[in-house]
mmCIF file of C-alpha atoms in Angstrom:
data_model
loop_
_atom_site.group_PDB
_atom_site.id
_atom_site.type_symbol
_atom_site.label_atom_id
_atom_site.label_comp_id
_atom_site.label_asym_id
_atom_site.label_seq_id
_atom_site.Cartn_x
_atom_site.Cartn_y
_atom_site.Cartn_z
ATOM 1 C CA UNK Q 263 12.989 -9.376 -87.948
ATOM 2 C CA UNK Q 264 14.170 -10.695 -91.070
ATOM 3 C CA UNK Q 265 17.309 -12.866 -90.782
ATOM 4 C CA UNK Q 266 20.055 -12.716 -92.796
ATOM 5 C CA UNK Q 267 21.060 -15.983 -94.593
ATOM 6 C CA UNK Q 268 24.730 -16.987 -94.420
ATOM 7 C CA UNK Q 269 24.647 -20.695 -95.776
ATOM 8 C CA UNK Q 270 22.442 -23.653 -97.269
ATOM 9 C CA UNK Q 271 19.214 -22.945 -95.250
ATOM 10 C CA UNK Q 272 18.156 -25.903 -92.991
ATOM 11 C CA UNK Q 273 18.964 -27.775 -89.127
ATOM 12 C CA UNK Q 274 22.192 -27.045 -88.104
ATOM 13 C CA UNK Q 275 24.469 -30.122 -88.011
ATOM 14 C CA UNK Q 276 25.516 -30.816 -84.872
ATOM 15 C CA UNK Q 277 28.277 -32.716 -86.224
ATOM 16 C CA UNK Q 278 29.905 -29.376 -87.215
ATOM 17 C CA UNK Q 279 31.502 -29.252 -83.914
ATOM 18 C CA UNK Q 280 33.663 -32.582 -83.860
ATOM 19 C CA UNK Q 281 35.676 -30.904 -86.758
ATOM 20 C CA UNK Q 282 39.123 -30.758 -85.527
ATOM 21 C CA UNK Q 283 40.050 -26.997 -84.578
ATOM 22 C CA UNK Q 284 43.374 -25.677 -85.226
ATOM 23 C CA UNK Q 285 45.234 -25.897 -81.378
ATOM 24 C CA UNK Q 286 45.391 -22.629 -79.433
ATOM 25 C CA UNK Q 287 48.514 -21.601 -78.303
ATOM 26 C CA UNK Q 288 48.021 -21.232 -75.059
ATOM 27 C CA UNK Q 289 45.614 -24.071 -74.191
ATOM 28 C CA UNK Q 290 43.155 -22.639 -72.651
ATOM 29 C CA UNK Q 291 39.898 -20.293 -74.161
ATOM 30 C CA UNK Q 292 42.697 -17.965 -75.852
ATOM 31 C CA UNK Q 293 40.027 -15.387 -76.462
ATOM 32 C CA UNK Q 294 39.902 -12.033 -75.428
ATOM 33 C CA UNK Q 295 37.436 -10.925 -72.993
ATOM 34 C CA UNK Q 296 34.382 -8.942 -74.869
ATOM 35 C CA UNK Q 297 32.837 -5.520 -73.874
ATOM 36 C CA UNK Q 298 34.611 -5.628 -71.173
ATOM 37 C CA UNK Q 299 32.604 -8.504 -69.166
ATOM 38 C CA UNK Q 300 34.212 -11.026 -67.291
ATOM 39 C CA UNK Q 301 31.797 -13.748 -68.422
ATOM 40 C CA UNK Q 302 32.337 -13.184 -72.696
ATOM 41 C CA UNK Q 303 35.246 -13.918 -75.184
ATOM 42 C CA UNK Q 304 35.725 -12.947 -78.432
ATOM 43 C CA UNK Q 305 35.985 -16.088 -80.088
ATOM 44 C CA UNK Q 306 38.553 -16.682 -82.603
ATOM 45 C CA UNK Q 307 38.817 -20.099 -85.355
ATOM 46 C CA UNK Q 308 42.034 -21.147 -83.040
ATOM 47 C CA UNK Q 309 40.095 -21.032 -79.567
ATOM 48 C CA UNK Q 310 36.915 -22.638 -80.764
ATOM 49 C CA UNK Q 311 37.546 -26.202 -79.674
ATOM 50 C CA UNK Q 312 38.901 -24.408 -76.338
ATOM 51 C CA UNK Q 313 35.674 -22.311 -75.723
ATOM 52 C CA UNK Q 314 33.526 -25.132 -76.154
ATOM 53 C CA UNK Q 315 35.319 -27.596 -74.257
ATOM 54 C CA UNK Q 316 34.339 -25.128 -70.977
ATOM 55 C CA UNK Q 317 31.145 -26.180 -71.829
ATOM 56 C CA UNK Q 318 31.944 -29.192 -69.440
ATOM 57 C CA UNK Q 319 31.627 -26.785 -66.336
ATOM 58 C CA UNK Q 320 28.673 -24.756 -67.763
ATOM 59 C CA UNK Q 321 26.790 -23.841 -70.416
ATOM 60 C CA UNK Q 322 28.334 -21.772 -73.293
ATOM 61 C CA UNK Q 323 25.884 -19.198 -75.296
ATOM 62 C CA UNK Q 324 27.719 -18.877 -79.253
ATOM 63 C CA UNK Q 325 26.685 -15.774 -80.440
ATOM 64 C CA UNK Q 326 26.787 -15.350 -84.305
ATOM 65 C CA UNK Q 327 26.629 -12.113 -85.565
ATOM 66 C CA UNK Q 328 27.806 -9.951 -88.796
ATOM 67 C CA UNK Q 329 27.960 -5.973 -88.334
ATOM 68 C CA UNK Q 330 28.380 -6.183 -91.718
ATOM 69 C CA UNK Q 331 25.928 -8.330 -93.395
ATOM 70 C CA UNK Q 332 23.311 -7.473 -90.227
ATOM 71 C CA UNK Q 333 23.871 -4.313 -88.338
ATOM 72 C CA UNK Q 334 21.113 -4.987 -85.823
ATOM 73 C CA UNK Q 335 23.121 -8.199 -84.886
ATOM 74 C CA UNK Q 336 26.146 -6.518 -83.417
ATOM 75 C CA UNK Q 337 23.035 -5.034 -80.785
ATOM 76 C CA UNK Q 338 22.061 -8.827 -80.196
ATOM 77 C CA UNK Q 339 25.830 -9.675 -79.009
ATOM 78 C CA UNK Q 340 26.400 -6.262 -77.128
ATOM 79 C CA UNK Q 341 22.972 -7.075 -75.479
ATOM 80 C CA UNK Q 342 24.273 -10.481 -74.343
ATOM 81 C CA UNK Q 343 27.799 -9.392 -73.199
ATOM 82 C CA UNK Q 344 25.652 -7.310 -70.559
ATOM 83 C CA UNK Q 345 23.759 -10.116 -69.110
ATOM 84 C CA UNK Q 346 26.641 -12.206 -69.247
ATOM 85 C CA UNK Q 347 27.473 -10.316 -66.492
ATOM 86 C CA UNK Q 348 24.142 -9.787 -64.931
ATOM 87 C CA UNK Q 349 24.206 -13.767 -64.569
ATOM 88 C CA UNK Q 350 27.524 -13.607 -62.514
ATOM 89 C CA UNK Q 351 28.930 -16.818 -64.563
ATOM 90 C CA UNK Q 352 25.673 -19.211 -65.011
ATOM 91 C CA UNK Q 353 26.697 -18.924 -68.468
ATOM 92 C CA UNK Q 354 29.523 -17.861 -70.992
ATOM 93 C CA UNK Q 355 28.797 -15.834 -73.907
ATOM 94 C CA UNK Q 356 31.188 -16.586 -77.021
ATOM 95 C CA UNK Q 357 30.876 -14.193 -79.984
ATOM 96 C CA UNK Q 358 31.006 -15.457 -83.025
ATOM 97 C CA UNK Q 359 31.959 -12.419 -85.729
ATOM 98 C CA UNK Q 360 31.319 -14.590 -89.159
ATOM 99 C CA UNK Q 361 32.939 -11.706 -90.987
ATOM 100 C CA UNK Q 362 36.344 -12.690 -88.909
ATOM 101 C CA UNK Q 363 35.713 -16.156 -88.047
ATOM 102 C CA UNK Q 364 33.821 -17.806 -91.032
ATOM 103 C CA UNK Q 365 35.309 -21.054 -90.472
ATOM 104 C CA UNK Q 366 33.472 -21.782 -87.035
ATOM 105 C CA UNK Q 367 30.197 -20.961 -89.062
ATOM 106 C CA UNK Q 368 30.850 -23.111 -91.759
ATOM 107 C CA UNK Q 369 32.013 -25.886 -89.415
ATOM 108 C CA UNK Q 370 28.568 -25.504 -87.591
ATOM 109 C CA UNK Q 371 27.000 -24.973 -91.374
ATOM 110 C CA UNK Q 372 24.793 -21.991 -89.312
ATOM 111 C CA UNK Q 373 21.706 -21.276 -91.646
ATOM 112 C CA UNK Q 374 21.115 -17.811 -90.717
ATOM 113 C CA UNK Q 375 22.188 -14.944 -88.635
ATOM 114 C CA UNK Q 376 21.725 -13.670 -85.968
ATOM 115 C CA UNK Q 377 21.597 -17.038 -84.065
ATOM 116 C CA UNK Q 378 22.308 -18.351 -80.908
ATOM 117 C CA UNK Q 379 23.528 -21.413 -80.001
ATOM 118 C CA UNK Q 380 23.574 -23.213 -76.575
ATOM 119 C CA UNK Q 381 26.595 -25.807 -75.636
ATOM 120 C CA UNK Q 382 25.920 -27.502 -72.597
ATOM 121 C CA UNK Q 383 28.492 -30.650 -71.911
ATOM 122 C CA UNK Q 384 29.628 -30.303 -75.926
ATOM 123 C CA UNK Q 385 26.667 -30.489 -77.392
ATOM 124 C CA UNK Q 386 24.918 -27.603 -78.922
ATOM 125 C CA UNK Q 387 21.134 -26.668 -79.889
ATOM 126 C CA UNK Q 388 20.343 -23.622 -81.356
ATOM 127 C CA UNK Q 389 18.313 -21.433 -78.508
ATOM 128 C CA UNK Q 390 17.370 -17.707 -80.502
ATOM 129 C CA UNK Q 391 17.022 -16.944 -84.237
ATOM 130 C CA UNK Q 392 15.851 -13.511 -84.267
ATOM 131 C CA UNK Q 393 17.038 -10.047 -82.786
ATOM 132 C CA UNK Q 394 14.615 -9.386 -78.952
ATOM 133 C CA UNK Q 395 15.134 -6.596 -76.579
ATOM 134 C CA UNK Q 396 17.039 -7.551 -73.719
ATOM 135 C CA UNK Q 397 14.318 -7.548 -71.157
ATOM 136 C CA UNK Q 398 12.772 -10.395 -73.236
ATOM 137 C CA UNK Q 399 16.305 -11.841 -73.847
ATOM 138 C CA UNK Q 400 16.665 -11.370 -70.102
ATOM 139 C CA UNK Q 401 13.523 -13.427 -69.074
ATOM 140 C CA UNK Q 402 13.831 -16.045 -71.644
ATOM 141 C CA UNK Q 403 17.178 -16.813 -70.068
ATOM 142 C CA UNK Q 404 16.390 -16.924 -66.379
ATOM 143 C CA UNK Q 405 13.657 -19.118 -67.507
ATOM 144 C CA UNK Q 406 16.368 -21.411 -69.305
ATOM 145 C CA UNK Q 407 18.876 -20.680 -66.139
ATOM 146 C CA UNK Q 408 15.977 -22.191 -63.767
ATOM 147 C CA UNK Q 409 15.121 -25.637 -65.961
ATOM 148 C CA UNK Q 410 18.720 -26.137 -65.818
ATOM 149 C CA UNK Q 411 19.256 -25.705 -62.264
ATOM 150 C CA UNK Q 412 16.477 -28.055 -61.959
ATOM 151 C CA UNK Q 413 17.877 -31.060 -63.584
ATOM 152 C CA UNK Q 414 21.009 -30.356 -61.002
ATOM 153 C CA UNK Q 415 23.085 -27.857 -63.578
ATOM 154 C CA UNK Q 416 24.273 -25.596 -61.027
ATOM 155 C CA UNK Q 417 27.739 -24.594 -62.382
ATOM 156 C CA UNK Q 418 29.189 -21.453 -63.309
ATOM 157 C CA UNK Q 419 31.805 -20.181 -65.136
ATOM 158 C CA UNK Q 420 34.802 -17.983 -63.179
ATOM 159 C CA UNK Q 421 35.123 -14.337 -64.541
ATOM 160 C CA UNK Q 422 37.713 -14.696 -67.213
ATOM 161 C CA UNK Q 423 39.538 -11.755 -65.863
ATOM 162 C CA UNK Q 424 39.793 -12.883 -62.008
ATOM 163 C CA UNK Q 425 40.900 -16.966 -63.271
ATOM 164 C CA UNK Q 426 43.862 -17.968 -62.046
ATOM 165 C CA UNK Q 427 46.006 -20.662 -63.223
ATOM 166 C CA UNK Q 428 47.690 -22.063 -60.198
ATOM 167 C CA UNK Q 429 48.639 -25.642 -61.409
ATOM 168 C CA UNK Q 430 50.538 -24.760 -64.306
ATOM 169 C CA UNK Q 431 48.402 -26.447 -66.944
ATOM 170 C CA UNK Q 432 47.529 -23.553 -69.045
ATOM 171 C CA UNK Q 433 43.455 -23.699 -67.643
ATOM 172 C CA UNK Q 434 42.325 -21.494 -65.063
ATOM 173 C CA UNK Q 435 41.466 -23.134 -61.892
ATOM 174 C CA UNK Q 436 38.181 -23.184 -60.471
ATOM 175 C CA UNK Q 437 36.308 -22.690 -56.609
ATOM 176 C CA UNK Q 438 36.098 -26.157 -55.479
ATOM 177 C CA UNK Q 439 33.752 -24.881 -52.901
ATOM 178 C CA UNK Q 440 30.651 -26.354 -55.192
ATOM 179 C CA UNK Q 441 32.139 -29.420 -56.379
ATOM 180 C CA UNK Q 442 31.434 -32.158 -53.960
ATOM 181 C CA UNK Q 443 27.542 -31.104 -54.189
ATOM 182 C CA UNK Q 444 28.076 -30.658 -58.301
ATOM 183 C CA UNK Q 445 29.264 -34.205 -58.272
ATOM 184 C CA UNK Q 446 26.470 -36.191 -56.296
ATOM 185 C CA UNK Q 447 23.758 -34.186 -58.584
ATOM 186 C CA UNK Q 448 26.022 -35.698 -61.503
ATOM 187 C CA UNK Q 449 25.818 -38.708 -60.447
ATOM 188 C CA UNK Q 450 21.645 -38.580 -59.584
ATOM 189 C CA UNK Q 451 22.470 -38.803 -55.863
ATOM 190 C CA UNK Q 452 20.183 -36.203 -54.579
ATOM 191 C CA UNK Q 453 20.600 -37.025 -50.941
ATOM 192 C CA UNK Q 454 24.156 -36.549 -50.974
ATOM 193 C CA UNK Q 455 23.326 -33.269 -52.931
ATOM 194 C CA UNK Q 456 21.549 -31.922 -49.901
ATOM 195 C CA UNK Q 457 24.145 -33.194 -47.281
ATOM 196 C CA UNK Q 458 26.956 -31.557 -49.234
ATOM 197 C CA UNK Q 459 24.836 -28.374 -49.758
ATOM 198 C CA UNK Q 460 23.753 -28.548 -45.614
ATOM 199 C CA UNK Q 461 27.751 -28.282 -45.037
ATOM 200 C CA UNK Q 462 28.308 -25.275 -47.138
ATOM 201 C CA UNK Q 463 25.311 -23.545 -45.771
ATOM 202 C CA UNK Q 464 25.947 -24.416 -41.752
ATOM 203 C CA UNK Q 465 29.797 -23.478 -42.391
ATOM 204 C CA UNK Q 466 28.595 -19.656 -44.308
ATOM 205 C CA UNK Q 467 24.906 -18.703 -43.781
ATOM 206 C CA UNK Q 468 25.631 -15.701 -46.304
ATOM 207 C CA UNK Q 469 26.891 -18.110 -49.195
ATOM 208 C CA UNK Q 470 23.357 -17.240 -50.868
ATOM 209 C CA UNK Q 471 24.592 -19.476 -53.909
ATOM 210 C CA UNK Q 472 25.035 -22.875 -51.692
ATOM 211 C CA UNK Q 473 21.777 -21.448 -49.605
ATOM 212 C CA UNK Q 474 20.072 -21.174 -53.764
ATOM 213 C CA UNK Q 475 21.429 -24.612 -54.600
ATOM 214 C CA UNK Q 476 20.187 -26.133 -51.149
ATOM 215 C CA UNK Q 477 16.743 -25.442 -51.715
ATOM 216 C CA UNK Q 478 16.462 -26.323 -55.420
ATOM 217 C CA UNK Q 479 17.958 -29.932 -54.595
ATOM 218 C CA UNK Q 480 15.778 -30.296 -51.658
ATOM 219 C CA UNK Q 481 12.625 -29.447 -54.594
ATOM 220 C CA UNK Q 482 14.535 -32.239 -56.575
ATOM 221 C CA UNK Q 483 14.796 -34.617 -52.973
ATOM 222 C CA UNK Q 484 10.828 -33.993 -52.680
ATOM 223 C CA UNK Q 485 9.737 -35.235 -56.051
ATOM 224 C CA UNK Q 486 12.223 -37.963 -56.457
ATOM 225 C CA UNK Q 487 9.873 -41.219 -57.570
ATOM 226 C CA UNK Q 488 6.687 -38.783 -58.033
ATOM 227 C CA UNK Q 489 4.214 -39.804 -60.662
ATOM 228 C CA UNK Q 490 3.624 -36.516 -62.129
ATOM 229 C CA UNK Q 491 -0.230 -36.871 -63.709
ATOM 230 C CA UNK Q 492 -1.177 -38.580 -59.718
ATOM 231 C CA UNK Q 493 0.296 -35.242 -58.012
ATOM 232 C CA UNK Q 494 -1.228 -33.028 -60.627
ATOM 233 C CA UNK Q 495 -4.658 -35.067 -59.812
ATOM 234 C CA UNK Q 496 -4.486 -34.953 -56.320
ATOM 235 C CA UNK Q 497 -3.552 -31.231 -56.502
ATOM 236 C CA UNK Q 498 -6.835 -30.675 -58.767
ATOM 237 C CA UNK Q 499 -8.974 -32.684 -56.217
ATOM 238 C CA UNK Q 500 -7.437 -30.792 -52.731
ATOM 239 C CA UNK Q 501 -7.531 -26.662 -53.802
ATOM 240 C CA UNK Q 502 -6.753 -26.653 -49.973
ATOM 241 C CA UNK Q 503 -4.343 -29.564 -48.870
ATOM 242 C CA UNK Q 504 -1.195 -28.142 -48.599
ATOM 243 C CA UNK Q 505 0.782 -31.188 -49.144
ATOM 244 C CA UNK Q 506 -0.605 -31.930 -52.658
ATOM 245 C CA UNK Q 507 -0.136 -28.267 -52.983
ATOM 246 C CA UNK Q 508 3.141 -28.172 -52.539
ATOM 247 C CA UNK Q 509 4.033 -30.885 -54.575
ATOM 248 C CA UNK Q 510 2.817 -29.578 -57.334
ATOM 249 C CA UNK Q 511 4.274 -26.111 -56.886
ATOM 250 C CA UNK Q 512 7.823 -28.324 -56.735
ATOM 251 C CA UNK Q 513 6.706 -29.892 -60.145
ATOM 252 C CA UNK Q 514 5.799 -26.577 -61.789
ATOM 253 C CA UNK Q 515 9.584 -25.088 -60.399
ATOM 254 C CA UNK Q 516 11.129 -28.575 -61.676
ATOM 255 C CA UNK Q 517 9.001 -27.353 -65.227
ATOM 256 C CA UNK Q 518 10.449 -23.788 -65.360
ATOM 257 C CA UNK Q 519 6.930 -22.411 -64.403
ATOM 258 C CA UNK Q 520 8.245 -20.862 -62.102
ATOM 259 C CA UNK Q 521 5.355 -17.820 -61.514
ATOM 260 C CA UNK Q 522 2.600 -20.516 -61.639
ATOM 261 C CA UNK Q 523 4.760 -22.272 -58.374
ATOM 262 C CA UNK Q 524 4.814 -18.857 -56.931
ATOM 263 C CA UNK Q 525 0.843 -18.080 -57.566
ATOM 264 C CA UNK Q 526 0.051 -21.292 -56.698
ATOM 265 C CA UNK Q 527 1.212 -21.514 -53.008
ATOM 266 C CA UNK Q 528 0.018 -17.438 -52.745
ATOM 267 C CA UNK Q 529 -3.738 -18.066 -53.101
ATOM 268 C CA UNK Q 530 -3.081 -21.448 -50.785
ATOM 269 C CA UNK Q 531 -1.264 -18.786 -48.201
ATOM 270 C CA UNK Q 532 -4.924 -16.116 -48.789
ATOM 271 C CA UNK Q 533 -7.205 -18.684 -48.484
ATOM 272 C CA UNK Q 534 -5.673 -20.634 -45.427
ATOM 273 C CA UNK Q 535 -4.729 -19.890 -42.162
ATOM 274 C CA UNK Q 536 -2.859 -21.202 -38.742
ATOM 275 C CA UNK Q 537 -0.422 -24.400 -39.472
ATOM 276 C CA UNK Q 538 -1.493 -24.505 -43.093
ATOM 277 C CA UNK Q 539 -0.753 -21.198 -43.554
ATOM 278 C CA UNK Q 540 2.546 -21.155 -42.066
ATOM 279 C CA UNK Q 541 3.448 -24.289 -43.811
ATOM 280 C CA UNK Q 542 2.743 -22.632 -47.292
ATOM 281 C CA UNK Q 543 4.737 -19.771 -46.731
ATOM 282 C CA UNK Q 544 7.563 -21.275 -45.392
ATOM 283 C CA UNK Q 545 7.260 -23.475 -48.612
ATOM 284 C CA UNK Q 546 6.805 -20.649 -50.982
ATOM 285 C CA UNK Q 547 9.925 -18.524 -49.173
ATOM 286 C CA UNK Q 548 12.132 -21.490 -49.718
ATOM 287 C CA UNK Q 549 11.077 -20.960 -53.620
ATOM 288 C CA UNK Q 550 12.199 -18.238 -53.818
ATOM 289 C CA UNK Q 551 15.827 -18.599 -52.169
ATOM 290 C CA UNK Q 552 15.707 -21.386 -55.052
ATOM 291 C CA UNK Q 553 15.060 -18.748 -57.198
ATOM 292 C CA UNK Q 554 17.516 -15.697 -56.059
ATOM 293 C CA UNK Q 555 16.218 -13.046 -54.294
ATOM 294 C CA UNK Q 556 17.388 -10.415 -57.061
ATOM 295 C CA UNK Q 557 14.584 -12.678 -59.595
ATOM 296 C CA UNK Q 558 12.249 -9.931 -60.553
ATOM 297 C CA UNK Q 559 9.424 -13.241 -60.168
ATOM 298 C CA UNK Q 560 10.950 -13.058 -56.426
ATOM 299 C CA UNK Q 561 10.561 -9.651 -56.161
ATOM 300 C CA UNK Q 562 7.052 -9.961 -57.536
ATOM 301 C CA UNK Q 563 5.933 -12.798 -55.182
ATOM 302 C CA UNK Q 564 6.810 -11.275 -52.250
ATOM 303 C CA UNK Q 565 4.903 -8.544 -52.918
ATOM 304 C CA UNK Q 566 2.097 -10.634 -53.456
ATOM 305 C CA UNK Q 567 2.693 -13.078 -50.300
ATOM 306 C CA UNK Q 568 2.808 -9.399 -48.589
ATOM 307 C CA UNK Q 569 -0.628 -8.960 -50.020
ATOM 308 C CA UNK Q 570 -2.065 -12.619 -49.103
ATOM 309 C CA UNK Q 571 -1.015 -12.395 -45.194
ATOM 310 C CA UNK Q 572 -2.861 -9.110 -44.547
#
């Protein structure tokens, strides 16, 4: 679809966002929830800096759109307000309306719209140029979702509408529940990742999000010091040794290929049988809890493992 230019075409400069934004008054995001989800704000010049500051905590999706100037962009946001809330808080959408709030796109000198831009820790990189269907939308960002949960980015955003501010300091307070595990992946201490994750899980077997982030740090525990080209080799040169099978099923989940993990350790579950077979599935099932069982990938390997064991 054909975009519709809004400034000097070209990269975005990044630098854009260390302009100084005029102070909200209240502090905090200061934008009005969007559409109705708990997970987007209208975002406004004044609660720009404030938006992307939440950033810190996870990653912020800055929607730029014109109904003006681009009809079929106002579809894009809508279409993102919805998964904002299909993603329960792995992300925050901002929308950017550059017929309201011209000054944020000028600031990030955006080239074109409709775009969107992902801020993760403050820093943005623009992640879609062009107007999709949400199904493809909807895929591209689990995919996304998954390489960040990989390199330990596990945090989530609280539904703007259920925040609470209990300290008085104008920012909504968030479930600590997460944060001693969110802090050892931080700070590359996997081991301590696990432990901390182990406690939540032993204390609430139903928490399925500290059961999720268990097994995705125990895929980052197993390929801690791996030499990625050896695995891959060994893998090549053992169709049928589940270790080296494994492994690189972990790599390929670490890579956001997440079906070719899921295929992979399928055909080893057909083609085996007794210990090795037991020892793939049990692998492959903690995949998908990595995953979420709600991943339509999930839903479509278990079908398959189904399939393989009969």
């Amino acid at each position: 679809m054909t975009q519709q230019p809004f400034s000097r075409p070209g990269a975005i400069d990044l630098s854009g966002l260390k302009a100084p934004a005029t102070p909200s008054s209240s502090g905090s995001a200061g934008a009005a929830a969007a559409g109705g989800s708990s997970y987007a704000v209208q975002v406004t010049e004044e609660a720009f800096q404030s938006v992307i500051e939440t950033s810190m905590t996870a990653p912020v999706l800055l929607v730029f759109y014109s109904p003006t100037r681009m009809p079929d962009s106002q579809q894009l946001a809508d279409d993102f307000v919805t998964l904002s809330t299909e993603f329960e808080g792995r992300f925050l959408v901002g929308l950017v309306n550059i017929d309201e709030a011209p000054g944020i796109a000028q600031a990030m000198q955006i080239p074109s719209i409709p775009l969107v831009v992902a801020v993760l820790d403050g820093r943005p990189a623009p992640l879609i140029q062009d107007v999709l269907p949400i199904d493809e939308l909807r895929s591209a960002l689990t995919t996304v979702m998954q390489q960040l949960t990989a390199q330990g980015m596990t945090g989530r955003h609280q539904p703007r509408s259920a925040a609470v501010d209990t300290d008085g300091d104008g920012e909504p307070d968030y479930d600590p529940r997460y944060a001693a595990a969110q802090d050892a992946l931080g700070d590359g201490d996997i081991d301590r990742a696990v432990a901390e994750y182990q406690k939540l899980v032993t204390a609430n077997p139903a928490d399925v999000e500290a059961a999720a982030g268990l097994a995705m740090a125990k895929v980052l525990q197993r390929t801690q010091g791996v030499d990625l080209n050896a695995a891959r080799a060994a893998g090549a040169a053992n169709p049928d040794d589940v270790d080296a099978q494994t492994m690189v099923a972990d790599l390929d989940m670490l890579g956001g290929h997440v079906e070719d993990a899921f295929i992979r350790l399928i055909e080893l579950v057909r083609r085996s049988s007794g210990d090795d077979r037991n020892k793939a599935r049990e692998h492959l099932l903690g995949l998908f809890g990595a995953v979420g069982n709600d991943d339509p990938r999930v839903l479509k390997g278990r079908q398959s493992l189904a399939s393989a064991l009969f």
